[in-house]
Coordinates of C-alpha atoms in Angstrom, one line a residue:
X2 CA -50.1 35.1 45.6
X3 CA -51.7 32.6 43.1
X4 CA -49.5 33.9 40.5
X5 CA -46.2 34.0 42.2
X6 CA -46.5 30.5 43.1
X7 CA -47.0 29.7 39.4
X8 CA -44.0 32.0 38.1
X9 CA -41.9 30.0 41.1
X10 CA -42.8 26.3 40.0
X11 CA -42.3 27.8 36.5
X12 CA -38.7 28.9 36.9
X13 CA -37.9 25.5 39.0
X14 CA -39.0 23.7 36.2
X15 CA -37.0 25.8 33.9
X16 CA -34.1 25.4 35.9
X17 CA -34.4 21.6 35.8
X18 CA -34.7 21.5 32.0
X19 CA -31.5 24.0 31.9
X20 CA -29.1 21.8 33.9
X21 CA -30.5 18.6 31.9
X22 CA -29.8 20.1 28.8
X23 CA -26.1 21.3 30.2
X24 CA -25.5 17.6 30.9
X25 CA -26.3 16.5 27.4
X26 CA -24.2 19.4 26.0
X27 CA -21.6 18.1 28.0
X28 CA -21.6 14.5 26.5
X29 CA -22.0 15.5 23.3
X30 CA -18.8 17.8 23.4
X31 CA -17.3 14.9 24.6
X32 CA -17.9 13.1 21.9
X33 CA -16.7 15.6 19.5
X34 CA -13.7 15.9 21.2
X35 CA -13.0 12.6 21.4
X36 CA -13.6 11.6 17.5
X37 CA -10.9 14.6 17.4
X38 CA -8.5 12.7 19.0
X39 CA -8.4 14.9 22.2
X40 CA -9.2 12.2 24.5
X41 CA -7.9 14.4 27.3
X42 CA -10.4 17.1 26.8
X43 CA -13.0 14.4 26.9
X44 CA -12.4 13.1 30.0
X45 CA -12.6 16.6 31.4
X46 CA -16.2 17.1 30.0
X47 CA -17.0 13.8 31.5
X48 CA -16.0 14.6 34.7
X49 CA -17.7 18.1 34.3
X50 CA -21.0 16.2 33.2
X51 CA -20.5 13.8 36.3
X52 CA -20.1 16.5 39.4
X53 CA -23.1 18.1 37.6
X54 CA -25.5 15.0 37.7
X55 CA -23.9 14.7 41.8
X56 CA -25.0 18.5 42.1
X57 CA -28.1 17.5 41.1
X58 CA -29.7 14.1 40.5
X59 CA -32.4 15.8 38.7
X60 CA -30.5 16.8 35.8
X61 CA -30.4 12.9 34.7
X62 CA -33.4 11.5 36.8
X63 CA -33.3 8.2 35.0
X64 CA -29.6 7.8 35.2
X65 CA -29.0 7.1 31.5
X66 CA -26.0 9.4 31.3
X67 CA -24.5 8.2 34.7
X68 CA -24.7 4.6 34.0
X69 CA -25.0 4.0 30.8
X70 CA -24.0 7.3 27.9
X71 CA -20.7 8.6 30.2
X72 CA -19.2 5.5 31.0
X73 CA -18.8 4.3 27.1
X74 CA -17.5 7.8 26.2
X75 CA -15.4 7.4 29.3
X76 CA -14.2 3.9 28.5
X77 CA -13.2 5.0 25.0
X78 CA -11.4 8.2 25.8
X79 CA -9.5 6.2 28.4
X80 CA -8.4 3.4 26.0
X81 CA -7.5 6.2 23.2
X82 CA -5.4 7.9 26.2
X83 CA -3.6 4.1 26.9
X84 CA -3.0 3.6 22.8
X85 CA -1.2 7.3 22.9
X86 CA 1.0 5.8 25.7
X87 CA 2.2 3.2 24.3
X88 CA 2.9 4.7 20.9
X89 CA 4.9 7.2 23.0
X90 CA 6.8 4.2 24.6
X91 CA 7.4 2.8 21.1
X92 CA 8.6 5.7 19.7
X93 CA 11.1 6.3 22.5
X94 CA 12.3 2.2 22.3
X95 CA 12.8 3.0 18.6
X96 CA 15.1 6.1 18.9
X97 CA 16.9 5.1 22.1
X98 CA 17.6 1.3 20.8
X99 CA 18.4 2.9 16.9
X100 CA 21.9 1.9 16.1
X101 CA 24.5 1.8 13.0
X102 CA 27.6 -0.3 13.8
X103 CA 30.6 1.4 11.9
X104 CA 31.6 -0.6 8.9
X105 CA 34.4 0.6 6.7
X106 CA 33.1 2.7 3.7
X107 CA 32.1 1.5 0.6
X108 CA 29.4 0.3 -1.4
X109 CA 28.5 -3.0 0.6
X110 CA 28.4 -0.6 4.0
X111 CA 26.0 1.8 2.0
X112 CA 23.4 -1.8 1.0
X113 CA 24.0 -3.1 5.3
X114 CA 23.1 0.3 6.6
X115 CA 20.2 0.9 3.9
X116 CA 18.7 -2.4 4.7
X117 CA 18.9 -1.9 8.4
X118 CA 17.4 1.3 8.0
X119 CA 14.6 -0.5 6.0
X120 CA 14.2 -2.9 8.6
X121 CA 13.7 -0.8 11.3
X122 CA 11.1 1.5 9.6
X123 CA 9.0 -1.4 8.5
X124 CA 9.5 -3.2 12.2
X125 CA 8.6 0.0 13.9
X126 CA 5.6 0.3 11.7
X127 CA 4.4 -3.3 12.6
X128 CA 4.9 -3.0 16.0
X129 CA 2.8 0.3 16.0
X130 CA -0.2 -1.6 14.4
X131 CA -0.5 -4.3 16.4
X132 CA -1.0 -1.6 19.7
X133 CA -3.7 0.0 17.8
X134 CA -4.8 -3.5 17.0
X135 CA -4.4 -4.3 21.0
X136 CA -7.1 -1.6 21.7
X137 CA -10.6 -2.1 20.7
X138 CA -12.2 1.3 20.5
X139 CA -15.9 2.3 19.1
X140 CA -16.2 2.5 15.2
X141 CA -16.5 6.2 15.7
X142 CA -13.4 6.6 17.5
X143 CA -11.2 4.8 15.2
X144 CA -10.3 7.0 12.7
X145 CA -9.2 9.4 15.2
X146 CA -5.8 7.1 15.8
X147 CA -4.2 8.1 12.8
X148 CA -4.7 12.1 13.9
X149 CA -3.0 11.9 17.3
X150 CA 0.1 13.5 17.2
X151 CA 2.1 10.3 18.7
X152 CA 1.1 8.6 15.5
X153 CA 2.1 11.3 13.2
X154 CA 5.9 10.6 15.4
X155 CA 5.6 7.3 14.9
X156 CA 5.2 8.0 11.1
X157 CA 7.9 10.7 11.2
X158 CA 10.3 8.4 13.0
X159 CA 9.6 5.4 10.3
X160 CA 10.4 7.8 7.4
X161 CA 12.3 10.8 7.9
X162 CA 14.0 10.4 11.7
X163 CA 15.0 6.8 11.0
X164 CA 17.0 8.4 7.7
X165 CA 18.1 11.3 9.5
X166 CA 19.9 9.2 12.2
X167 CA 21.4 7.4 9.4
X168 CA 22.7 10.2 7.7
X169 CA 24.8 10.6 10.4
X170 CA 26.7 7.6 9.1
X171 CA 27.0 8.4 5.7
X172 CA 28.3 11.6 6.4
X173 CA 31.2 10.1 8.1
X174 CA 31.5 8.4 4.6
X175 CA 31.0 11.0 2.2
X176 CA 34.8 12.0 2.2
X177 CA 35.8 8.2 1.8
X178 CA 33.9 7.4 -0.7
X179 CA 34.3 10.7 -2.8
X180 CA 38.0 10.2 -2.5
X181 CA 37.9 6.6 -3.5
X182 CA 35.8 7.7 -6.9
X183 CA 38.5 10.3 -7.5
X184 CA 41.5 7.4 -6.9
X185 CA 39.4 5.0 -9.4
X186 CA 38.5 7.7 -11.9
X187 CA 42.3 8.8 -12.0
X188 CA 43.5 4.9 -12.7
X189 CA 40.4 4.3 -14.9
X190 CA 42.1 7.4 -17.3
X191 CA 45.6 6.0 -16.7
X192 CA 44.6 2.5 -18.2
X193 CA 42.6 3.8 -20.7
X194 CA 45.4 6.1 -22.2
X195 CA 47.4 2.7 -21.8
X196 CA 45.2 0.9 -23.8
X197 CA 45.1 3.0 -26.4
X198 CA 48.8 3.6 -26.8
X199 CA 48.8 -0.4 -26.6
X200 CA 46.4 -0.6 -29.7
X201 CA 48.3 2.0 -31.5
X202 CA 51.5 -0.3 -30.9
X203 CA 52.5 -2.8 -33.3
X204 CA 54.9 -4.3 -30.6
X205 CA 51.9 -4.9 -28.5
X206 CA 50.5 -8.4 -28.2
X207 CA 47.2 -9.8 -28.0
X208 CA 47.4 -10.7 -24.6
X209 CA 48.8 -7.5 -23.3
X210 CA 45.6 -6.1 -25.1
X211 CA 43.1 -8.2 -23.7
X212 CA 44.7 -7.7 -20.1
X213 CA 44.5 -3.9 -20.2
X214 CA 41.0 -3.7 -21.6
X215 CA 39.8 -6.0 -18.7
X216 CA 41.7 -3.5 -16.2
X217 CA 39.4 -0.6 -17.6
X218 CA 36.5 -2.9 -17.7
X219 CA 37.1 -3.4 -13.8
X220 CA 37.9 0.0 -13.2
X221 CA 35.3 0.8 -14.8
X222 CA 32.8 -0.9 -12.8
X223 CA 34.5 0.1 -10.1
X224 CA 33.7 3.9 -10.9
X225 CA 29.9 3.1 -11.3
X226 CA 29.9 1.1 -8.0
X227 CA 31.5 4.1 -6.1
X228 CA 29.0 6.7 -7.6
X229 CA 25.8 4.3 -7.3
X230 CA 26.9 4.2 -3.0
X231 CA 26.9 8.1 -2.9
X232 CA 23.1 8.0 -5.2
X233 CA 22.1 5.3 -2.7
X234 CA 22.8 7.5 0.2
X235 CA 20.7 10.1 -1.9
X236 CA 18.0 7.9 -2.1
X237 CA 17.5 6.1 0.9
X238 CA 14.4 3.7 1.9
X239 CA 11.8 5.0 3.3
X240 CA 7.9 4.4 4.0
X241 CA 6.5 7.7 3.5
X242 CA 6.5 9.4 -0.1
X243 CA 9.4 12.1 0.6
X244 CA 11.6 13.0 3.0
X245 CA 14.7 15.1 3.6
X246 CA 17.8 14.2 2.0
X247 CA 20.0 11.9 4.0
X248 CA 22.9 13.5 3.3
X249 CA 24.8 16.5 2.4
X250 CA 27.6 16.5 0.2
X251 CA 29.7 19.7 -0.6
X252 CA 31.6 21.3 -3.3
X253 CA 32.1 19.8 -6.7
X254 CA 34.3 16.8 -6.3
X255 CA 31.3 14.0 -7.0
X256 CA 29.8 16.6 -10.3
X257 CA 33.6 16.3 -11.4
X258 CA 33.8 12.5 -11.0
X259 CA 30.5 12.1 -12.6
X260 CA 31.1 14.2 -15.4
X261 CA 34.4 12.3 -16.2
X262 CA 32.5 9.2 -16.0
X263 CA 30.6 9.7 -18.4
X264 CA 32.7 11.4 -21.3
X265 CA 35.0 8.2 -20.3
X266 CA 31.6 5.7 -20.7
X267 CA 31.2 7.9 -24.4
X268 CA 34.7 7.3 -25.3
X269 CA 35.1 3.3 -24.9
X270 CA 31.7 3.6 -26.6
X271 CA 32.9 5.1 -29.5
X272 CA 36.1 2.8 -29.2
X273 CA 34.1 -0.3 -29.7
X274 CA 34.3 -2.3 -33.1
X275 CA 31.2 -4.3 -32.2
X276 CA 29.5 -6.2 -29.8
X277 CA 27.3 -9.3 -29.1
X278 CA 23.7 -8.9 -28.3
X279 CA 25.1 -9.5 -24.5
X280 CA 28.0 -7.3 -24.1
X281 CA 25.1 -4.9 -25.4
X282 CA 22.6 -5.6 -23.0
X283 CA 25.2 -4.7 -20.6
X284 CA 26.2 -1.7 -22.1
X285 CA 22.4 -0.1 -22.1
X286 CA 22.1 -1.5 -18.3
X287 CA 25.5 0.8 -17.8
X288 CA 23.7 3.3 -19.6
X289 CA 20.3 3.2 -17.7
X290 CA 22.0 3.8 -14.6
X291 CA 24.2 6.4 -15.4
X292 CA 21.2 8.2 -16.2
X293 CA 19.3 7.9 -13.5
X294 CA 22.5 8.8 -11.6
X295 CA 21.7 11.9 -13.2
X296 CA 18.7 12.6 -11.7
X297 CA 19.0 11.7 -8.6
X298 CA 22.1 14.4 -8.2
X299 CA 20.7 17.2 -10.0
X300 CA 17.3 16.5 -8.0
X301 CA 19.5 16.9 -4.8
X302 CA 21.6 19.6 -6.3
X303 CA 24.6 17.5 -5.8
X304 CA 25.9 18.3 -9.8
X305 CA 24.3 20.2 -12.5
X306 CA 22.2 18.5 -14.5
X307 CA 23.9 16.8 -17.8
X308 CA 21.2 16.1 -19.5
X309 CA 23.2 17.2 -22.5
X310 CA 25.6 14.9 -21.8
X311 CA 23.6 12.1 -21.3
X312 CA 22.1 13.1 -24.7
X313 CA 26.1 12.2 -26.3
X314 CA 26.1 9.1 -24.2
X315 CA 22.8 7.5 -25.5
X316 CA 23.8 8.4 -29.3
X317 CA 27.2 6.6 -28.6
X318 CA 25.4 3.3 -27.8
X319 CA 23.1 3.5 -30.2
X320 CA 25.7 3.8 -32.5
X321 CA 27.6 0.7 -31.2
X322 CA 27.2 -1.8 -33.9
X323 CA 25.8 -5.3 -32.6
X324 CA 27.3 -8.2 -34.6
X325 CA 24.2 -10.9 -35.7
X326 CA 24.6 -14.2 -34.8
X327 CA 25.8 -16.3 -37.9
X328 CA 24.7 -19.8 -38.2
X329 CA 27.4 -22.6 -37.1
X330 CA 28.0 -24.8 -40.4
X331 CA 27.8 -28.2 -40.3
X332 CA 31.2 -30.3 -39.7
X333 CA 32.8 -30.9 -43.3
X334 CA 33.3 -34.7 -42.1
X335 CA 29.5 -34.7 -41.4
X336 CA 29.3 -33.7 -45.3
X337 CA 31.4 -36.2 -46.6
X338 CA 28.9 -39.1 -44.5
X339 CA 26.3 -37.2 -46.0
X340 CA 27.3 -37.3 -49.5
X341 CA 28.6 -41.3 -49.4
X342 CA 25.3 -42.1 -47.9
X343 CA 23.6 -40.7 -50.6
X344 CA 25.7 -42.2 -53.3
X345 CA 25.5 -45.7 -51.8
X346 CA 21.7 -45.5 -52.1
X347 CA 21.9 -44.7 -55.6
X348 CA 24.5 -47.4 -55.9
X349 CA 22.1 -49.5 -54.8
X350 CA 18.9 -48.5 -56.4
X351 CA 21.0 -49.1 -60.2
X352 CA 22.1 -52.4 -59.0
X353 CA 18.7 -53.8 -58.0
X354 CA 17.1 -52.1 -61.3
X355 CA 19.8 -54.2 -63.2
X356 CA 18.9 -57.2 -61.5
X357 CA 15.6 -57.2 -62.3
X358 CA 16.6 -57.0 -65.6
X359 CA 18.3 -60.2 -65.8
X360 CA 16.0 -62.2 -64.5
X361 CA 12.8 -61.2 -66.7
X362 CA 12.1 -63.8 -69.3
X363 CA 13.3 -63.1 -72.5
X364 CA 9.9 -63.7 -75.1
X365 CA 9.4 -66.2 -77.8
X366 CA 10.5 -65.0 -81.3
X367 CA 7.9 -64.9 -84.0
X368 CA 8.3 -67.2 -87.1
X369 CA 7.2 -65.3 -89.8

């Protein structure tokens, strides 16, 4: 009888020490969870590790869990719960408030709608750190923020869904501005071929000349500005490190365009009798951009890549002689001061050495 009382009070004991350590289990796995981000899950354990303790008081006789080790895991979970909220609200304000006025289509619209786009990413990024500023959690938690799956949105949204809703925009431009590079690039031609049946001309004057290269010149510009919209709409701004392109463009009207633009670029470089150390600072910037043009479409497989060509273009400029700066001469009147100065100070230096020769005294003859 003895002994069965012992094995009783044994397994009593045992019992006790079981549903103590299930309550421990409980908060660490809460814990865990909750430095995982899945503050939901914790607040279940919590609960779990509550009714347990109300089932029996024994399993936390000195109330340390109750009072004091649930409630902080409880308070954290619930803030981490409140932060996920309002990220969600943030991210819904974001998309549902997101919108690009129509502006006509062109290379200004392409800078408005790329800086708004800009604008919003970097305000939506803000306005996400000051709510996880807003709620203080435990050093262990923090790190846990940037693993919730709101937050990865929120990033999403200030890269790639921000872009993407724009794209929508620039692919209401695409045909616009494609067509308008075509128009340019066909008057660009027809001026050039003008030019050069002006130059070949005697009849022509030099004002006709001058006219008709700056009309190429413009055009010219005009061309680059045209295919630098469409690589900007490539491009985009964007916070995170890559992200889809913005926009699709089909068939090969812009590879066409392109290409002509630069056998056109190698052909007024080749034309050129010489240039200033400006007009060939210029030419180079031209250059530079052109050439990253060319990356940026055959990265997004908009034109082959023309590396080749790009290879003709940087020989042309380099060829392009630069004319050195000669020094200005000084003003023949200048000369003419210069020289009566000098022969007036001579003038005068003779005059006083004959004067002092007057007026030494002439010495006493010798009588023999």
């Amino acid at each position: 009888m003895r002994l069965i009382n012992k094995l009783f009070l044994l397994l009593l004991l045992s019992g006790k020490a079981l549903l103590g350590q299930d309550v421990q289990q409980l908060y660490d796995q809460a814990r865990e969870v909750l430095a995982a981000g899945q503050y939901d899950l914790a607040l279940t354990l919590i609960r779990e590790a509550k009714a347990e303790i109300d089932r029996d008081p024994q399993a936390d006789p000195n109330q340390v869990f109750a009072k004091r080790l649930l409630p902080q895991v409880e308070k954290n979970a619930r803030t981490m719960g409140e932060l996920a909220a309002a990220l969600q609200a943030l991210n819904q304000s974001v998309q549902n408030d997101l919108f690009f006025q129509d502006l006509t289509p062109g290379p200004e619209a392409v800078r408005q709608y790329t800086t708004q786009a800009k604008e919003a990413s970097l305000d939506l990024v803000r306005r996400r750190d000051e709510i996880i500023r807003s709620h203080v959690l435990a050093p262990e938690y923090r790190s846990a923020v940037r693993g919730l799956p709101v937050y990865a949105q929120s990033e999403q949204l200030a890269s790639v869904g921000i872009m993407d809703r724009l794209s929508e925009q620039f692919e209401r431009m695409t045909t616009v501005l494609v067509d308008s590079l075509n128009a340019v690039d066909l008057r660009y031609r027809w001026a050039t071929e003008k030019l050069a049946k002006l130059v070949k001309t005697n009849a022509a004057n030099k004002a006709q000349m001058e006219q008709m290269s700056k009309e190429v010149a413009r055009l010219s510009q005009e061309r680059l500005n045209y295919i630098n919209s469409i690589a900007e709409m490539l491009v985009g701004e964007s916070s995170a490190e890559s992200f889809n392109r913005p926009v699709t463009l089909n068939g090969n009207q812009v590879e066409n365009a392109f290409i002509q633009a630069i056998q056109s670029e190698i052909a007024r470089l080749r034309s050129l009798a010489d240039v200033d150390s400006t007009e060939y600072r210029e030419l180079a910037h031209n250059y530079e951009k052109i050439a990253s043009y060319n990356r940026i479409f055959a990265k997004n497989r908009i034109a082959a890549d023309q590396s080749a060509l790009i290879a003709q273009y940087k020989a042309a400029l380099d060829a392009v002689p630069v004319r050195t700066p000669v020094a200005p001469k000084a003003p023949r009147r200048l000369f003419y001061y210069v020289a009566t100065a000098l022969l007036l100070a001579i003038l005068v230096v003779i005059l006083v050495a004959a004067s002092k020769k007057r007026s030494a005294p002439v010495p006493p003859s010798r009588i023999s």
